[in-house]
Amino acid sequence: MQTSSSFYFEPASIEAIRGFVASFARKLDFTGQLSFDWIQHVDGKLSVLECNPRASEFDGLVWVRLDGEGPKEMQSNSLPAFMHRSAAQAQRFVWQSTWKGRAIDALENFLDAQHTHFVHRGLVRSPRHRRTAEATVSRSAGSLKVDYHGHADQSGLLYRLFESPREVERAYFDAAAAGTAQLEYRYRNGSALYFTLHFSPIGESLTRVHGTLHVENRWAPRWGISLFAWPFLRRVLRQDQAIVEAQATNRQRFRREEVISTELDLVRPALDAVWTSRTSHLIDEHECVRKVRMLL
């Protein structure tokens, strides 16, 4: 695995996290060659198995650097700004699953909206109501941001049931929190929604996925989200899982390790550069902006 800047995530109770980070900090001088860094949640307690990464707690998850780099006491303020936009009390649920695919492919699927009208047909967008939109891809210093313009509303059932006219639709990825991507939706009525997925590589083609939903300035109690919205969101996530796993199956079937990327790929070239650290393409201070017109 190429995990030069990736994290491993594990949910934990707030009571257990503080003690875990303190005990883990005492073991940071461990040295040795490790194939995987692992955290195991056993009987309500957090245990560490042979690893030497940096660990911290943020937003109900333990964050562990797979490369062991960075300060010995990794602080949440070292995470990118988009992770700090929502308050802890705005969190509505934490979800987890395991996908048979690569984290990099799952990240691309989450960040690029071009698949939504046919993979999530009717739920997120309808292929019968596609309209011209513009995506602005901004890349700078190891970060990636995609702004979608042109649609204040959306044709899918999820929007019609639970949303209102938007002002902002934006996707984020940053090397400082590699493995994490976020969708931000801001609405004209002052409310906001943040859907964040954390992808932990636990094998060459196996990824642990944790998701959180934060809702601000909108009446959306936990029980309401669980009862009414979650069945639809779960369906969308399972559709994403299916397409990522199909991609992994095809790669194995045709024995192709390298991804074929064309000018039609909105985010993949930038994502590859950050994830694999094969180039210094994004490790500079100059912002690169690309604008793409598409049908969504």
PDB file of C-alpha atoms in Angstrom:
ATOM      1  CA  MET A   1       0.000   0.000   0.000  1.00  0.00           C
ATOM      2  CA  GLN A   2       1.073   3.559  -0.597  1.00  0.00           C
ATOM      3  CA  THR A   3       0.006   5.238   2.620  1.00  0.00           C
ATOM      4  CA  SER A   4       2.522   8.041   2.868  1.00  0.00           C
ATOM      5  CA  SER A   5      -0.016  10.490   4.231  1.00  0.00           C
ATOM      6  CA  SER A   6      -3.058   8.421   5.146  1.00  0.00           C
ATOM      7  CA  PHE A   7      -4.844   7.917   8.439  1.00  0.00           C
ATOM      8  CA  TYR A   8      -6.565   5.037  10.142  1.00  0.00           C
ATOM      9  CA  PHE A   9      -9.804   5.873  11.961  1.00  0.00           C
ATOM     10  CA  GLU A  10     -11.645   4.151  14.772  1.00  0.00           C
ATOM     11  CA  PRO A  11     -14.836   5.267  16.527  1.00  0.00           C
ATOM     12  CA  ALA A  12     -14.760   5.315  20.311  1.00  0.00           C
ATOM     13  CA  SER A  13     -16.708   6.545  23.269  1.00  0.00           C
ATOM     14  CA  ILE A  14     -15.612   9.925  24.564  1.00  0.00           C
ATOM     15  CA  GLU A  15     -14.796   8.330  27.931  1.00  0.00           C
ATOM     16  CA  ALA A  16     -12.379   5.858  26.356  1.00  0.00           C
ATOM     17  CA  ILE A  17     -10.675   8.233  23.922  1.00  0.00           C
ATOM     18  CA  ARG A  18      -8.823  10.423  26.421  1.00  0.00           C
ATOM     19  CA  GLY A  19      -7.216   7.467  28.161  1.00  0.00           C
ATOM     20  CA  PHE A  20      -6.364   5.844  24.847  1.00  0.00           C
ATOM     21  CA  VAL A  21      -4.494   8.875  23.524  1.00  0.00           C
ATOM     22  CA  ALA A  22      -2.576   9.266  26.791  1.00  0.00           C
ATOM     23  CA  SER A  23      -1.485   5.620  26.902  1.00  0.00           C
ATOM     24  CA  PHE A  24      -0.690   5.569  23.195  1.00  0.00           C
ATOM     25  CA  ALA A  25       1.540   8.637  23.501  1.00  0.00           C
ATOM     26  CA  ARG A  26       3.858   6.703  25.819  1.00  0.00           C
ATOM     27  CA  LYS A  27       4.461   4.120  23.081  1.00  0.00           C
ATOM     28  CA  LEU A  28       5.411   6.484  20.273  1.00  0.00           C
ATOM     29  CA  ASP A  29       9.101   5.601  20.487  1.00  0.00           C
ATOM     30  CA  PHE A  30       8.391   2.093  19.181  1.00  0.00           C
ATOM     31  CA  THR A  31      10.449   1.439  16.033  1.00  0.00           C
ATOM     32  CA  GLY A  32      10.290  -1.329  13.458  1.00  0.00           C
ATOM     33  CA  GLN A  33       8.988  -2.236  10.041  1.00  0.00           C
ATOM     34  CA  LEU A  34       5.233  -2.709  10.084  1.00  0.00           C
ATOM     35  CA  SER A  35       2.976  -3.850   7.263  1.00  0.00           C
ATOM     36  CA  PHE A  36      -0.165  -2.476   8.886  1.00  0.00           C
ATOM     37  CA  ASP A  37      -0.987  -0.191  11.776  1.00  0.00           C
ATOM     38  CA  TRP A  38      -4.013  -1.383  13.648  1.00  0.00           C
ATOM     39  CA  ILE A  39      -6.375  -0.337  16.390  1.00  0.00           C
ATOM     40  CA  GLN A  40      -8.805  -2.805  17.846  1.00  0.00           C
ATOM     41  CA  HIS A  41     -11.938  -1.980  19.822  1.00  0.00           C
ATOM     42  CA  VAL A  42     -12.360  -4.844  22.286  1.00  0.00           C
ATOM     43  CA  ASP A  43     -15.008  -5.037  25.031  1.00  0.00           C
ATOM     44  CA  GLY A  44     -15.491  -1.294  25.015  1.00  0.00           C
ATOM     45  CA  LYS A  45     -11.776  -0.586  25.408  1.00  0.00           C
ATOM     46  CA  LEU A  46      -9.230   0.615  22.895  1.00  0.00           C
ATOM     47  CA  SER A  47      -6.135  -1.519  22.370  1.00  0.00           C
ATOM     48  CA  VAL A  48      -3.035  -0.887  20.288  1.00  0.00           C
ATOM     49  CA  LEU A  49      -1.402  -3.711  18.332  1.00  0.00           C
ATOM     50  CA  GLU A  50       2.215  -3.167  17.209  1.00  0.00           C
ATOM     51  CA  CYS A  51       2.186   0.281  15.730  1.00  0.00           C
ATOM     52  CA  ASN A  52       4.021   3.565  15.969  1.00  0.00           C
ATOM     53  CA  PRO A  53       1.867   6.249  14.366  1.00  0.00           C
ATOM     54  CA  ARG A  54       0.751   9.551  15.846  1.00  0.00           C
ATOM     55  CA  ALA A  55      -2.688   9.529  17.401  1.00  0.00           C
ATOM     56  CA  SER A  56      -5.311  12.087  18.328  1.00  0.00           C
ATOM     57  CA  GLU A  57      -9.031  12.367  18.991  1.00  0.00           C
ATOM     58  CA  PHE A  58     -11.385  14.531  16.952  1.00  0.00           C
ATOM     59  CA  ASP A  59     -15.128  14.496  16.334  1.00  0.00           C
ATOM     60  CA  GLY A  60     -15.694  11.166  18.076  1.00  0.00           C
ATOM     61  CA  LEU A  61     -12.967   9.314  16.139  1.00  0.00           C
ATOM     62  CA  VAL A  62      -9.422   8.339  16.989  1.00  0.00           C
ATOM     63  CA  TRP A  63      -7.106   9.514  14.184  1.00  0.00           C
ATOM     64  CA  VAL A  64      -3.868   7.577  13.701  1.00  0.00           C
ATOM     65  CA  ARG A  65      -1.217   8.460  11.113  1.00  0.00           C
ATOM     66  CA  LEU A  66      -0.098   5.377   9.212  1.00  0.00           C
ATOM     67  CA  ASP A  67       3.317   6.851   8.406  1.00  0.00           C
ATOM     68  CA  GLY A  68       4.208   7.788  11.987  1.00  0.00           C
ATOM     69  CA  GLU A  69       5.296  11.250  10.891  1.00  0.00           C
ATOM     70  CA  GLY A  70       4.407  14.590  12.409  1.00  0.00           C
ATOM     71  CA  PRO A  71       4.634  15.798  16.007  1.00  0.00           C
ATOM     72  CA  LYS A  72       4.506  13.202  18.760  1.00  0.00           C
ATOM     73  CA  GLU A  73       1.399  14.859  20.153  1.00  0.00           C
ATOM     74  CA  MET A  74      -0.753  15.204  17.067  1.00  0.00           C
ATOM     75  CA  GLN A  75      -3.258  18.007  17.601  1.00  0.00           C
ATOM     76  CA  SER A  76      -6.661  18.436  15.990  1.00  0.00           C
ATOM     77  CA  ASN A  77      -5.627  21.916  14.837  1.00  0.00           C
ATOM     78  CA  SER A  78      -3.218  20.253  12.404  1.00  0.00           C
ATOM     79  CA  LEU A  79      -6.253  19.029  10.458  1.00  0.00           C
ATOM     80  CA  PRO A  80      -7.506  21.111   7.510  1.00  0.00           C
ATOM     81  CA  ALA A  81      -9.936  23.973   8.092  1.00  0.00           C
ATOM     82  CA  PHE A  82     -12.910  22.173   6.552  1.00  0.00           C
ATOM     83  CA  MET A  83     -12.849  19.667   9.430  1.00  0.00           C
ATOM     84  CA  HIS A  84     -13.454  22.465  11.948  1.00  0.00           C
ATOM     85  CA  ARG A  85     -16.477  24.127  10.341  1.00  0.00           C
ATOM     86  CA  SER A  86     -19.117  22.196  12.251  1.00  0.00           C
ATOM     87  CA  ALA A  87     -19.595  21.965  16.007  1.00  0.00           C
ATOM     88  CA  ALA A  88     -19.566  18.608  17.793  1.00  0.00           C
ATOM     89  CA  GLN A  89     -23.187  19.076  18.886  1.00  0.00           C
ATOM     90  CA  ALA A  90     -24.224  19.300  15.226  1.00  0.00           C
ATOM     91  CA  GLN A  91     -23.252  15.666  14.613  1.00  0.00           C
ATOM     92  CA  ARG A  92     -26.270  13.491  13.880  1.00  0.00           C
ATOM     93  CA  PHE A  93     -24.768  10.020  13.383  1.00  0.00           C
ATOM     94  CA  VAL A  94     -21.607   7.959  12.905  1.00  0.00           C
ATOM     95  CA  TRP A  95     -21.777   5.100  10.414  1.00  0.00           C
ATOM     96  CA  GLN A  96     -19.218   2.425   9.497  1.00  0.00           C
ATOM     97  CA  SER A  97     -18.729  -0.320   6.925  1.00  0.00           C
ATOM     98  CA  THR A  98     -16.038  -2.242   5.038  1.00  0.00           C
ATOM     99  CA  TRP A  99     -15.703  -1.972   1.257  1.00  0.00           C
ATOM    100  CA  LYS A 100     -13.821  -4.382  -0.996  1.00  0.00           C
ATOM    101  CA  GLY A 101     -11.979  -1.710  -2.925  1.00  0.00           C
ATOM    102  CA  ARG A 102      -9.180   0.818  -2.675  1.00  0.00           C
ATOM    103  CA  ALA A 103      -9.488   3.968  -0.605  1.00  0.00           C
ATOM    104  CA  ILE A 104      -8.300   6.149  -3.492  1.00  0.00           C
ATOM    105  CA  ASP A 105     -11.127   4.864  -5.725  1.00  0.00           C
ATOM    106  CA  ALA A 106     -13.705   5.426  -2.990  1.00  0.00           C
ATOM    107  CA  LEU A 107     -12.447   8.979  -2.495  1.00  0.00           C
ATOM    108  CA  GLU A 108     -12.756   9.753  -6.197  1.00  0.00           C
ATOM    109  CA  ASN A 109     -16.290   8.387  -6.248  1.00  0.00           C
ATOM    110  CA  PHE A 110     -17.255  10.605  -3.312  1.00  0.00           C
ATOM    111  CA  LEU A 111     -15.678  13.818  -4.629  1.00  0.00           C
ATOM    112  CA  ASP A 112     -16.795  13.625  -8.272  1.00  0.00           C
ATOM    113  CA  ALA A 113     -20.535  14.210  -8.786  1.00  0.00           C
ATOM    114  CA  GLN A 114     -20.598  13.102 -12.432  1.00  0.00           C
ATOM    115  CA  HIS A 115     -21.816   9.601 -11.550  1.00  0.00           C
ATOM    116  CA  THR A 116     -24.776  10.673  -9.432  1.00  0.00           C
ATOM    117  CA  HIS A 117     -27.443  10.829 -12.154  1.00  0.00           C
ATOM    118  CA  PHE A 118     -27.024   7.155 -13.119  1.00  0.00           C
ATOM    119  CA  VAL A 119     -25.538   5.393 -10.048  1.00  0.00           C
ATOM    120  CA  HIS A 120     -27.995   7.129  -7.694  1.00  0.00           C
ATOM    121  CA  ARG A 121     -30.755   7.365 -10.282  1.00  0.00           C
ATOM    122  CA  GLY A 122     -33.764   9.146  -8.822  1.00  0.00           C
ATOM    123  CA  LEU A 123     -32.313   9.383  -5.310  1.00  0.00           C
ATOM    124  CA  VAL A 124     -29.622  12.037  -5.806  1.00  0.00           C
ATOM    125  CA  ARG A 125     -30.254  13.155  -9.394  1.00  0.00           C
ATOM    126  CA  SER A 126     -32.535  12.100 -12.218  1.00  0.00           C
ATOM    127  CA  PRO A 127     -31.074  11.413 -15.695  1.00  0.00           C
ATOM    128  CA  ARG A 128     -34.243  12.874 -17.231  1.00  0.00           C
ATOM    129  CA  HIS A 129     -33.605  16.274 -15.646  1.00  0.00           C
ATOM    130  CA  ARG A 130     -29.925  16.843 -16.330  1.00  0.00           C
ATOM    131  CA  ARG A 131     -28.900  20.486 -16.628  1.00  0.00           C
ATOM    132  CA  THR A 132     -25.749  22.391 -17.450  1.00  0.00           C
ATOM    133  CA  ALA A 133     -23.522  23.035 -14.443  1.00  0.00           C
ATOM    134  CA  GLU A 134     -19.982  24.272 -13.913  1.00  0.00           C
ATOM    135  CA  ALA A 135     -17.388  22.710 -11.634  1.00  0.00           C
ATOM    136  CA  THR A 136     -14.405  24.749 -10.454  1.00  0.00           C
ATOM    137  CA  VAL A 137     -11.502  22.565  -9.310  1.00  0.00           C
ATOM    138  CA  SER A 138      -8.997  24.413  -7.101  1.00  0.00           C
ATOM    139  CA  ARG A 139      -5.691  22.764  -6.179  1.00  0.00           C
ATOM    140  CA  SER A 140      -3.085  24.272  -3.896  1.00  0.00           C
ATOM    141  CA  ALA A 141      -0.434  23.017  -1.458  1.00  0.00           C
ATOM    142  CA  GLY A 142      -1.704  19.459  -1.289  1.00  0.00           C
ATOM    143  CA  SER A 143      -5.388  20.363  -1.141  1.00  0.00           C
ATOM    144  CA  LEU A 144      -8.284  19.858  -3.497  1.00  0.00           C
ATOM    145  CA  LYS A 145     -11.595  21.725  -3.591  1.00  0.00           C
ATOM    146  CA  VAL A 146     -14.438  21.329  -6.077  1.00  0.00           C
ATOM    147  CA  ASP A 147     -17.197  23.956  -6.272  1.00  0.00           C
ATOM    148  CA  TYR A 148     -20.336  23.060  -8.206  1.00  0.00           C
ATOM    149  CA  HIS A 149     -22.234  26.063  -9.615  1.00  0.00           C
ATOM    150  CA  GLY A 150     -25.471  26.522 -11.506  1.00  0.00           C
ATOM    151  CA  HIS A 151     -28.006  24.521  -9.502  1.00  0.00           C
ATOM    152  CA  ALA A 152     -29.790  25.924  -6.478  1.00  0.00           C
ATOM    153  CA  ASP A 153     -31.903  22.786  -6.389  1.00  0.00           C
ATOM    154  CA  GLN A 154     -31.527  19.144  -7.366  1.00  0.00           C
ATOM    155  CA  SER A 155     -33.786  16.673  -9.144  1.00  0.00           C
ATOM    156  CA  GLY A 156     -33.420  13.698  -6.776  1.00  0.00           C
ATOM    157  CA  LEU A 157     -35.798  12.463  -4.103  1.00  0.00           C
ATOM    158  CA  LEU A 158     -33.383  13.279  -1.255  1.00  0.00           C
ATOM    159  CA  TYR A 159     -33.395  16.960  -2.160  1.00  0.00           C
ATOM    160  CA  ARG A 160     -37.167  17.131  -2.549  1.00  0.00           C
ATOM    161  CA  LEU A 161     -37.771  15.482   0.824  1.00  0.00           C
ATOM    162  CA  PHE A 162     -35.083  16.987   3.050  1.00  0.00           C
ATOM    163  CA  GLU A 163     -33.415  20.026   1.467  1.00  0.00           C
ATOM    164  CA  SER A 164     -34.127  23.591   0.358  1.00  0.00           C
ATOM    165  CA  PRO A 165     -32.533  26.005  -2.182  1.00  0.00           C
ATOM    166  CA  ARG A 166     -28.730  25.974  -1.920  1.00  0.00           C
ATOM    167  CA  GLU A 167     -26.086  28.657  -2.019  1.00  0.00           C
ATOM    168  CA  VAL A 168     -23.029  26.372  -1.886  1.00  0.00           C
ATOM    169  CA  GLU A 169     -22.264  22.815  -3.039  1.00  0.00           C
ATOM    170  CA  ARG A 170     -18.618  21.977  -2.423  1.00  0.00           C
ATOM    171  CA  ALA A 171     -16.314  18.946  -2.039  1.00  0.00           C
ATOM    172  CA  TYR A 172     -13.041  18.941  -0.071  1.00  0.00           C
ATOM    173  CA  PHE A 173      -9.915  16.795   0.179  1.00  0.00           C
ATOM    174  CA  ASP A 174      -6.589  17.673   1.819  1.00  0.00           C
ATOM    175  CA  ALA A 175      -3.319  15.789   2.304  1.00  0.00           C
ATOM    176  CA  ALA A 176      -3.284  16.889   5.948  1.00  0.00           C
ATOM    177  CA  ALA A 177      -6.224  14.529   6.480  1.00  0.00           C
ATOM    178  CA  ALA A 178      -5.660  12.019   3.697  1.00  0.00           C
ATOM    179  CA  GLY A 179      -8.398   9.420   3.696  1.00  0.00           C
ATOM    180  CA  THR A 180     -11.023  12.041   4.579  1.00  0.00           C
ATOM    181  CA  ALA A 181     -13.340  13.872   2.188  1.00  0.00           C
ATOM    182  CA  GLN A 182     -16.273  16.144   2.879  1.00  0.00           C
ATOM    183  CA  LEU A 183     -19.323  17.417   1.026  1.00  0.00           C
ATOM    184  CA  GLU A 184     -20.541  20.831   2.188  1.00  0.00           C
ATOM    185  CA  TYR A 185     -24.022  22.145   1.418  1.00  0.00           C
ATOM    186  CA  ARG A 186     -25.040  25.653   2.493  1.00  0.00           C
ATOM    187  CA  TYR A 187     -28.606  26.874   2.086  1.00  0.00           C
ATOM    188  CA  ARG A 188     -30.278  30.226   1.512  1.00  0.00           C
ATOM    189  CA  ASN A 189     -32.116  29.964   4.832  1.00  0.00           C
ATOM    190  CA  GLY A 190     -28.800  29.963   6.745  1.00  0.00           C
ATOM    191  CA  SER A 191     -28.613  26.232   7.445  1.00  0.00           C
ATOM    192  CA  ALA A 192     -25.767  23.920   6.480  1.00  0.00           C
ATOM    193  CA  LEU A 193     -25.079  20.208   6.062  1.00  0.00           C
ATOM    194  CA  TYR A 194     -21.691  18.465   6.141  1.00  0.00           C
ATOM    195  CA  PHE A 195     -21.359  14.835   5.052  1.00  0.00           C
ATOM    196  CA  THR A 196     -17.890  13.461   5.798  1.00  0.00           C
ATOM    197  CA  LEU A 197     -16.424  10.067   4.901  1.00  0.00           C
ATOM    198  CA  HIS A 198     -13.185   8.671   6.353  1.00  0.00           C
ATOM    199  CA  PHE A 199     -11.500   5.869   4.377  1.00  0.00           C
ATOM    200  CA  SER A 200      -8.931   3.642   6.150  1.00  0.00           C
ATOM    201  CA  PRO A 201      -6.874   1.276   3.937  1.00  0.00           C
ATOM    202  CA  ILE A 202      -6.700  -2.066   5.772  1.00  0.00           C
ATOM    203  CA  GLY A 203      -5.527  -4.119   2.792  1.00  0.00           C
ATOM    204  CA  GLU A 204      -4.495  -3.767  -0.827  1.00  0.00           C
ATOM    205  CA  SER A 205      -8.159  -3.860  -1.868  1.00  0.00           C
ATOM    206  CA  LEU A 206      -9.984  -3.511   1.428  1.00  0.00           C
ATOM    207  CA  THR A 207     -11.096  -0.237   2.993  1.00  0.00           C
ATOM    208  CA  ARG A 208     -12.761   0.567   6.289  1.00  0.00           C
ATOM    209  CA  VAL A 209     -15.268   3.415   5.937  1.00  0.00           C
ATOM    210  CA  HIS A 210     -16.588   5.709   8.667  1.00  0.00           C
ATOM    211  CA  GLY A 211     -19.122   8.428   7.929  1.00  0.00           C
ATOM    212  CA  THR A 212     -20.529  11.359   9.884  1.00  0.00           C
ATOM    213  CA  LEU A 213     -23.358  13.782   9.203  1.00  0.00           C
ATOM    214  CA  HIS A 214     -23.471  17.270  10.752  1.00  0.00           C
ATOM    215  CA  VAL A 215     -26.514  19.536  10.424  1.00  0.00           C
ATOM    216  CA  GLU A 216     -26.549  23.204  11.481  1.00  0.00           C
ATOM    217  CA  ASN A 217     -29.384  25.738  11.866  1.00  0.00           C
ATOM    218  CA  ARG A 218     -32.019  23.303  10.675  1.00  0.00           C
ATOM    219  CA  TRP A 219     -34.489  21.254  12.691  1.00  0.00           C
ATOM    220  CA  ALA A 220     -33.108  17.752  12.296  1.00  0.00           C
ATOM    221  CA  PRO A 221     -33.113  15.718  15.530  1.00  0.00           C
ATOM    222  CA  ARG A 222     -31.117  12.497  15.680  1.00  0.00           C
ATOM    223  CA  TRP A 223     -34.233  10.370  15.883  1.00  0.00           C
ATOM    224  CA  GLY A 224     -35.680  12.087  12.810  1.00  0.00           C
ATOM    225  CA  ILE A 225     -32.505  11.573  10.783  1.00  0.00           C
ATOM    226  CA  SER A 226     -32.377   7.924  11.841  1.00  0.00           C
ATOM    227  CA  LEU A 227     -36.033   7.246  11.119  1.00  0.00           C
ATOM    228  CA  PHE A 228     -36.620   9.218   7.917  1.00  0.00           C
ATOM    229  CA  ALA A 229     -33.345  10.205   6.198  1.00  0.00           C
ATOM    230  CA  TRP A 230     -31.028   7.316   7.037  1.00  0.00           C
ATOM    231  CA  PRO A 231     -32.841   4.639   4.938  1.00  0.00           C
ATOM    232  CA  PHE A 232     -32.274   6.799   1.831  1.00  0.00           C
ATOM    233  CA  LEU A 233     -28.678   7.699   2.749  1.00  0.00           C
ATOM    234  CA  ARG A 234     -27.896   4.039   3.424  1.00  0.00           C
ATOM    235  CA  ARG A 235     -29.186   3.165  -0.039  1.00  0.00           C
ATOM    236  CA  VAL A 236     -26.900   5.810  -1.609  1.00  0.00           C
ATOM    237  CA  LEU A 237     -23.887   4.528   0.340  1.00  0.00           C
ATOM    238  CA  ARG A 238     -24.576   0.946  -0.720  1.00  0.00           C
ATOM    239  CA  GLN A 239     -24.762   2.079  -4.343  1.00  0.00           C
ATOM    240  CA  ASP A 240     -21.394   3.813  -3.939  1.00  0.00           C
ATOM    241  CA  GLN A 241     -19.971   0.672  -2.361  1.00  0.00           C
ATOM    242  CA  ALA A 242     -21.228  -1.448  -5.263  1.00  0.00           C
ATOM    243  CA  ILE A 243     -19.576   0.720  -7.925  1.00  0.00           C
ATOM    244  CA  VAL A 244     -16.264   0.921  -6.025  1.00  0.00           C
ATOM    245  CA  GLU A 245     -16.246  -2.864  -5.557  1.00  0.00           C
ATOM    246  CA  ALA A 246     -17.104  -3.405  -9.237  1.00  0.00           C
ATOM    247  CA  GLN A 247     -14.137  -1.199 -10.138  1.00  0.00           C
ATOM    248  CA  ALA A 248     -11.870  -3.356  -7.948  1.00  0.00           C
ATOM    249  CA  THR A 249     -13.235  -6.542  -9.516  1.00  0.00           C
ATOM    250  CA  ASN A 250     -12.597  -5.254 -13.035  1.00  0.00           C
ATOM    251  CA  ARG A 251      -9.064  -4.178 -12.126  1.00  0.00           C
ATOM    252  CA  GLN A 252      -8.317  -7.665 -10.865  1.00  0.00           C
ATOM    253  CA  ARG A 253     -10.022  -9.337 -13.817  1.00  0.00           C
ATOM    254  CA  PHE A 254      -8.022  -7.406 -16.402  1.00  0.00           C
ATOM    255  CA  ARG A 255      -4.838  -7.308 -14.279  1.00  0.00           C
ATOM    256  CA  ARG A 256      -4.601  -3.543 -14.487  1.00  0.00           C
ATOM    257  CA  GLU A 257      -3.098  -1.770 -11.493  1.00  0.00           C
ATOM    258  CA  GLU A 258      -2.710   1.714 -12.970  1.00  0.00           C
ATOM    259  CA  VAL A 259      -5.797   3.853 -13.392  1.00  0.00           C
ATOM    260  CA  ILE A 260      -6.542   5.211 -16.854  1.00  0.00           C
ATOM    261  CA  SER A 261      -7.301   8.902 -16.449  1.00  0.00           C
ATOM    262  CA  THR A 262      -8.538  11.242 -19.194  1.00  0.00           C
ATOM    263  CA  GLU A 263      -9.537  14.896 -19.439  1.00  0.00           C
ATOM    264  CA  LEU A 264     -13.069  13.787 -18.548  1.00  0.00           C
ATOM    265  CA  ASP A 265     -11.914  12.887 -15.031  1.00  0.00           C
ATOM    266  CA  LEU A 266     -12.715  15.831 -12.814  1.00  0.00           C
ATOM    267  CA  VAL A 267     -10.634  15.067  -9.712  1.00  0.00           C
ATOM    268  CA  ARG A 268      -8.578  11.905 -10.294  1.00  0.00           C
ATOM    269  CA  PRO A 269      -5.255  13.402 -11.499  1.00  0.00           C
ATOM    270  CA  ALA A 270      -5.033  15.776  -8.528  1.00  0.00           C
ATOM    271  CA  LEU A 271      -6.172  13.089  -6.111  1.00  0.00           C
ATOM    272  CA  ASP A 272      -3.545  10.634  -7.374  1.00  0.00           C
ATOM    273  CA  ALA A 273      -0.786  13.194  -6.931  1.00  0.00           C
ATOM    274  CA  VAL A 274      -1.704  13.867  -3.305  1.00  0.00           C
ATOM    275  CA  TRP A 275      -2.470  10.276  -2.309  1.00  0.00           C
ATOM    276  CA  THR A 276       0.588   8.560  -3.742  1.00  0.00           C
ATOM    277  CA  SER A 277       3.047  11.481  -3.408  1.00  0.00           C
ATOM    278  CA  ARG A 278       4.478  10.477  -6.781  1.00  0.00           C
ATOM    279  CA  THR A 279       4.946  14.099  -7.812  1.00  0.00           C
ATOM    280  CA  SER A 280       5.328  17.497  -6.204  1.00  0.00           C
ATOM    281  CA  HIS A 281       2.576  18.758  -8.472  1.00  0.00           C
ATOM    282  CA  LEU A 282       0.431  19.980  -5.587  1.00  0.00           C
ATOM    283  CA  ILE A 283       3.116  20.760  -3.026  1.00  0.00           C
ATOM    284  CA  ASP A 284       3.543  24.424  -3.910  1.00  0.00           C
ATOM    285  CA  GLU A 285       1.907  27.660  -2.923  1.00  0.00           C
ATOM    286  CA  HIS A 286       0.393  28.450  -6.315  1.00  0.00           C
ATOM    287  CA  GLU A 287      -3.268  27.735  -6.818  1.00  0.00           C
ATOM    288  CA  CYS A 288      -4.261  25.888  -9.965  1.00  0.00           C
ATOM    289  CA  VAL A 289      -7.842  26.417 -11.109  1.00  0.00           C
ATOM    290  CA  ARG A 290      -9.680  24.389 -13.707  1.00  0.00           C
ATOM    291  CA  LYS A 291     -13.261  25.056 -14.810  1.00  0.00           C
ATOM    292  CA  VAL A 292     -15.367  22.348 -16.402  1.00  0.00           C
ATOM    293  CA  ARG A 293     -18.868  22.574 -17.856  1.00  0.00           C
ATOM    294  CA  MET A 294     -20.942  19.429 -17.556  1.00  0.00           C
ATOM    295  CA  LEU A 295     -24.437  18.004 -17.393  1.00  0.00           C
ATOM    296  CA  LEU A 296     -25.613  17.091 -13.897  1.00  0.00           C
TER     297      LEU A 296
END
